[in-house]
Short mmCIF file of C-alpha atoms in Angstrom, two decimals:
data_model
loop_
_atom_site.label_atom_id
_atom_site.label_comp_id
_atom_site.label_asym_id
_atom_site.label_seq_id
_atom_site.Cartn_x
_atom_site.Cartn_y
_atom_site.Cartn_z
CA ILE Y 1 110.18 22.50 -279.30
CA GLY Y 2 108.17 25.55 -278.36
CA PRO Y 3 104.46 25.56 -279.49
CA LYS Y 4 104.92 26.25 -283.47
CA ASP Y 5 106.59 23.13 -283.76
CA LEU Y 6 104.67 21.47 -281.44
CA ASP Y 7 101.24 22.39 -283.66
CA LYS Y 8 103.63 22.28 -286.71
CA GLU Y 9 104.78 19.24 -286.18
CA GLN Y 10 108.70 19.90 -286.64
CA ALA Y 11 112.17 21.03 -284.66
CA VAL Y 12 114.36 23.59 -286.02
CA LEU Y 13 118.04 22.08 -286.34
CA ALA Y 14 120.64 25.59 -285.63
CA ARG Y 15 124.21 25.47 -286.62
CA ARG Y 16 125.99 27.63 -284.66
CA ASP Y 17 129.71 26.80 -286.88
CA THR Y 18 127.01 28.61 -290.08
CA GLY Y 19 123.38 29.70 -288.21
CA LYS Y 20 121.32 27.80 -290.64
CA LYS Y 21 118.43 27.13 -289.60
CA ASP Y 22 116.64 23.56 -291.12
CA PHE Y 23 112.70 23.36 -290.05
CA VAL Y 24 112.84 19.48 -290.49
CA PRO Y 25 109.23 16.88 -290.24
CA TRP Y 26 109.89 15.11 -285.68
CA SER Y 27 109.28 11.37 -289.05
CA GLU Y 28 112.86 13.65 -290.44
CA THR Y 29 114.77 14.81 -287.18
CA VAL Y 30 117.40 11.54 -286.93
CA LYS Y 31 117.74 11.75 -290.08
CA THR Y 32 118.52 14.88 -290.61
CA THR Y 33 120.76 15.69 -287.14
CA GLN Y 34 122.90 12.61 -288.17
CA GLU Y 35 123.37 13.68 -292.48
CA THR Y 36 124.05 17.23 -290.43
CA LEU Y 37 126.39 16.15 -287.21
CA ALA Y 38 128.37 14.78 -289.86
CA ARG Y 39 128.61 17.29 -293.24
CA MET Y 40 129.71 19.73 -290.04
CA GLN Y 41 132.55 18.09 -288.46
CA THR Y 42 133.76 17.78 -292.00
CA GLU Y 43 133.37 21.85 -293.03
CA MET Y 44 135.48 22.41 -290.00
CA LEU Y 45 137.54 19.90 -289.90
CA GLU Y 46 138.46 21.23 -294.12
CA LYS Y 47 138.09 24.65 -292.04
CA ALA Y 48 140.51 23.63 -288.83
CA ARG Y 49 142.34 21.67 -291.46
CA LYS Y 50 143.15 24.97 -293.75
CA GLU Y 51 143.92 27.10 -291.35
CA PHE Y 52 146.57 25.56 -290.14
CA ASN Y 53 148.23 24.84 -292.70
CA ASP Y 54 147.31 28.72 -294.16
CA CYS Y 55 150.15 28.92 -290.18
CA ILE Y 56 152.47 27.17 -292.04
CA VAL Y 57 156.01 28.81 -293.35
CA ARG Y 58 158.83 27.33 -295.14
CA CYS Y 59 162.14 28.87 -293.89
CA THR Y 60 165.52 28.17 -295.17
CA GLU Y 61 167.14 31.00 -293.11
CA TRP Y 62 167.95 32.11 -290.28
CA ASP Y 63 166.69 35.62 -292.47
CA ASP Y 64 163.57 34.47 -293.01
CA PHE Y 65 162.70 32.64 -289.80
CA VAL Y 66 162.60 35.48 -287.65
CA PRO Y 67 160.47 38.33 -289.78
CA ALA Y 68 157.67 34.68 -290.07
CA LEU Y 69 157.91 33.72 -286.47
CA ASP Y 70 156.70 37.93 -286.04
CA ALA Y 71 153.75 37.62 -288.18
CA LYS Y 72 152.63 34.86 -286.01
CA LYS Y 73 153.63 31.38 -288.24
CA MET Y 74 154.19 28.60 -287.24
CA ILE Y 75 157.82 27.61 -289.39
CA LEU Y 76 159.03 23.91 -291.48
CA ALA Y 77 162.65 24.05 -291.01
CA PRO Y 78 165.00 21.92 -291.78
CA TRP Y 79 167.10 21.48 -288.08
CA CYS Y 80 170.39 19.29 -286.54
CA GLU Y 81 167.93 18.18 -283.66
CA GLU Y 82 170.54 18.96 -281.41
CA VAL Y 83 169.36 21.03 -277.73
CA ALA Y 84 172.29 23.51 -277.91
CA VAL Y 85 171.37 24.41 -281.33
CA GLU Y 86 167.08 24.74 -280.46
CA GLU Y 87 168.49 26.80 -277.24
CA ASP Y 88 170.33 28.53 -279.38
CA VAL Y 89 167.22 29.84 -281.25
CA LYS Y 90 164.59 30.25 -278.46
CA THR Y 91 167.29 32.97 -277.46
CA LYS Y 92 168.00 34.79 -279.83
CA SER Y 93 164.32 34.78 -281.49
CA ALA Y 94 162.90 35.56 -278.35
CA SER Y 95 160.99 39.76 -278.26
CA ALA Y 96 160.05 41.64 -276.51
CA ASP Y 97 155.77 40.77 -277.74
CA GLY Y 98 156.36 37.34 -276.74
CA ALA Y 99 158.95 34.43 -275.88
CA GLY Y 100 161.94 32.82 -277.80
CA ALA Y 101 160.69 29.75 -280.34
CA LYS Y 102 161.04 26.65 -279.71
CA THR Y 103 160.30 22.92 -281.67
CA LEU Y 104 156.52 22.16 -281.54
CA CYS Y 105 157.56 18.28 -283.70
CA ILE Y 106 158.82 16.53 -285.83
CA PRO Y 107 156.23 15.51 -287.84
CA PHE Y 108 155.19 12.41 -289.74
CA ASP Y 109 155.30 13.51 -292.23
CA GLN Y 110 158.91 15.16 -294.31
CA PRO Y 111 159.41 17.28 -296.77
CA ASP Y 112 161.94 15.93 -298.76
CA LEU Y 113 165.36 16.78 -297.18
CA PRO Y 114 168.06 17.01 -300.57
CA PRO Y 115 171.56 15.05 -299.17
CA GLY Y 116 173.47 17.76 -298.14
CA THR Y 117 171.12 20.48 -296.65
CA LYS Y 118 171.61 22.87 -293.47
CA CYS Y 119 169.95 23.66 -289.92
CA PHE Y 120 168.31 27.09 -290.28
CA ALA Y 121 170.22 28.37 -287.52
CA SER Y 122 173.44 26.66 -287.52
CA GLY Y 123 174.13 25.92 -290.55
CA LYS Y 124 175.28 22.16 -289.88
CA PRO Y 125 173.88 19.50 -291.46
CA ALA Y 126 170.01 19.18 -291.74
CA LYS Y 127 168.67 16.15 -290.20
CA SER Y 128 165.10 16.16 -290.34
CA TRP Y 129 162.00 19.16 -291.02
CA ALA Y 130 161.52 20.38 -288.10
CA LEU Y 131 157.80 22.88 -287.07
CA TRP Y 132 159.04 26.17 -285.20
CA GLY Y 133 157.01 28.78 -282.71
CA ARG Y 134 156.59 30.91 -280.54
CA SER Y 135 153.79 30.57 -277.45
CA TYR Y 136 151.76 33.77 -277.61
#
């Protein structure tokens, strides 16, 4: 709050995420601040979720896996949940630009896994969808 704000009995609310400034009378500062913070939280969460979801590629074959990985995507792929297969993927997917891929998680919300679906890396029966990525 500066001298002009004191003269005008207002505060300036500036959002760091958008740069937008609002000039608010003192009597409305608390209410407007609470509403602005709630709106910022919603907008930032929506943006983060969109960016996250836009980085996920679904692959069911090895031939699609490495190009998606090289494009710095996370890959959702059917997996047999075997440590030896994960180690093999890590070795085979390593490149000069980055380490090999590893499982990031087995999502709680699983897409449908039709009977007979094969692991993208081993060809064994898949047990779940796993999210894979490379650390940079």
